Amino acid sequence: MRPAAVTLLAATLEVIMMHAAAAPPAVQSIEPQGITQGASAEVILRGERMDGAVELLLHDPGLVVESVVGGDPKATTIRLSAAPDAPLGEHRVRLRTTGGLSDLFTLWVTQFPIVPESEPPAGSLDPQPVPPGTTVWGSITREDVDTFAIDARAGERISAEVAAMRLGRALFDPVLSIEDPAGFEIAVCDDAPLLGQDAFVSAVAATDGRHLVRIREASYGGDASCRYLLSLGAFPRPRAAWPPGTTPGAAIEASFPGEPSLPPVAVMAAAPGVARVHAVDRGHVAPSANLIAVSSLPVHAGEGVPAAPVAFHGRLTAPVLEWPVLLKGGQPIDVRVLARRLRTPVDPVVEVRDPKGAQVASNDDAVGGDAQLRFTPAADGEYRILTRDFRNRTGEDLVVRVEVDVPVPALRLGLERIDPRRPQYLQSMQVPRGGAFAMMLRAECIDASGPVALSMSDLPPGVEATIVPMGQDLSTTPIILRAAADAPLAGALCRVEGTVGSVQGALEHRVPLVLGPPNDALYYETTVDRLSVAVTEPAPFRIRIVPPAAPALRLSARPLVVQVERDAGMKDAIQVRMLWNPPGISSSPGVTIAPDATSVEFPLNVSAEAPLGSWQVGVLATAPEQGGERWVASELVEVQVQDLFMTGALQLAAAQQGQPGAVSCTLTHVRPFDGQATLRLVGLPPGVSASPVPVSPGQAEVVFPLVVGADAPAAQHKGLFVEVDVATPAQVLTHRFSGAGSLRIDKASVATPPAVAEAAPVPASTPAAPPTAPPKPLSRLEQLRQAQRAADGARSNAGASP
């Protein structure tokens, strides 16, 4: 059975919902967010545009959708059942309607029955009694402390574990505590490394009686969005598993340091990655798993000095762990410490020492809270790897795994984030019937190079995918999906895979769920390995780019013409943004097609360093629909980038108010052109103008005559540049070059002009003299030299005898 998309009743519901909401749904709350193993339950999703609900897309096995009750735009009721062996913890889910997909949210599977939190009557401080083996669904508002009473006998374990931040709905940092019958606090926890910002507490009752478990927000804040699932019982709660790693296909027994009474758990993982280990004690199961690494690296057995590649396992029962390893000179080596990635309590620091005992490399936090480094040994020999906790803590359950490995090529695929402040913005593909949608796929080549070949599979019926081949020097490429006009309204979780050389990779889409201060810091995220795709109702508009008739030149501004075709009655403004900007090309954040317009120009600016060649570009367009956004994509068109025709350098120039001037420009021809080009001097100050001048192929210099008004501001004016027009059969191609031009305008001279003799009349039969080109302007240096010669001459004349 394909666990991705449960489509029970989907066909019937799609017929019923043909005229339902066409914009994607927005899930704003989930009530409750948990379901018990082996049980059925109703989950109410509240939000906007919910009336076209059809199904849930499920990333994880173990849940089955029994029914979907839609029709209410504000709420949808989903009946779910969880298999008896459904994995405990987080299950990643999206709601699909006929209008699209919701953001990813989570449902949590617990082993215990779920009961709602009940607030005590006004004025009462009585705690809510809860039997062991219960999960409470509750919320924390401002200055709220929820208290639960559990009866326990001396020697019995009392444990509490909360999912709050991990629910992915709010920035909620919980604190848990346990009080004994005398009111003394016997356990307290804010953040547990095993659970991130969430907490767990576990203690053994010293006396019979009623114990209290309290939960609050760390700073006594909170609001209606701060929901939690609090599991209470006698379950074990170890902080780490041992050994912290194994090899694929190997059967091991995992134990739990610091908890010697817990029985070991059999573990065997088939594929590299991580294995989940749930501690079990007398039938009580830990709600959240401990993690161990699964890797093909051999684990050092403790005898002799191993050679890399090798993995070491250790417990920080002493302040520093030290392992010898044989390394080859000149061979790069990766040293990785896995602690926080396995959710153990260690904040690791790593150090490498050479055969003489000198430190050659060290690291603290390279990957999250874990240490990692790469270095190249200078010579063959026995090196030593030293690991410690940053705060020099020791303990049986301070477990680390250290991997000493040669660099291994890898390929990681993900989705390009569109807006960091909106973590799931345009992170699923919602393709309208008869239309297209597009996004950017990111590829990270690690110690590998070459073109990346990409593919996509498991698409919904009637949908085709095009992935633009990714160049060797690029990290992103467009992916566009098209749905036939008669494609079924369906959803799927699709695989995206790639290869670079012989290295294979697959999608690892990181989905941020909780952001907060400062600067939208990431507090919680999850990862999925498939891309969510849905075919939706047709959009009320289509978008297309007019294929450019001519190439874009370096140092030019080239607009793309974007056209829209609207359905009758669609009068909204449409926002348009570039899907991506190829290297060396920039664009504005977006343009607007007015309600009464059918097209708009989208300006592109091409830099001097833009790579020459062809690029596939497209646009995304959105319009408001039923309080949401409806997105479509254009087809991709080719933009060809060619080199500019010429560049040049503007000479420093000076002119006087009310007097003509000139600016000289030396030219360097980059590539030939036919016919004649035209140059324009741009950036002149107010009151100054220059006529365009023609340029022939191979011409080395031009002069721009200046008309300087009497009111032109006297100052040094910088920022002059030149625009070049070259006529081609298709159109006029334009580019520019800066030339670093500068024009100094001096104030008008106040000296009395010499008398001008009256010119003799010109006979009528004398033809007029032909116009002459303006003289080449003197450079600023020549002007200063002339002024100096004039001053020297004046002093010489003043000193001569009368």
mmCIF file of C-alpha atoms in Angstrom, residues 55 102 128 187 225 250 258 392 406 534 589 596 623 680:
data_model
loop_
_atom_site.group_PDB
_atom_site.id
_atom_site.type_symbol
_atom_site.label_atom_id
_atom_site.label_comp_id
_atom_site.label_asym_id
_atom_site.label_seq_id
_atom_site.Cartn_x
_atom_site.Cartn_y
_atom_site.Cartn_z
ATOM 1 C CA GLU A 55 -7.865 13.962 1.431
ATOM 2 C CA SER A 102 -2.213 23.375 2.883
ATOM 3 C CA GLN A 128 -6.564 17.813 37.547
ATOM 4 C CA ALA A 187 12.665 16.972 39.095
ATOM 5 C CA SER A 225 -1.792 28.909 20.171
ATOM 6 C CA ALA A 250 23.768 -5.674 11.441
ATOM 7 C CA GLY A 258 22.696 5.782 33.140
ATOM 8 C CA ASN A 392 33.851 19.695 30.595
ATOM 9 C CA VAL A 406 38.096 10.271 3.776
ATOM 10 C CA ALA A 534 -1.648 18.571 -6.427
ATOM 11 C CA PRO A 589 11.059 42.161 -6.901
ATOM 12 C CA ASP A 596 -7.617 46.667 -17.182
ATOM 13 C CA ALA A 623 -4.009 37.041 -7.936
ATOM 14 C CA ARG A 680 24.729 58.822 -26.338
#
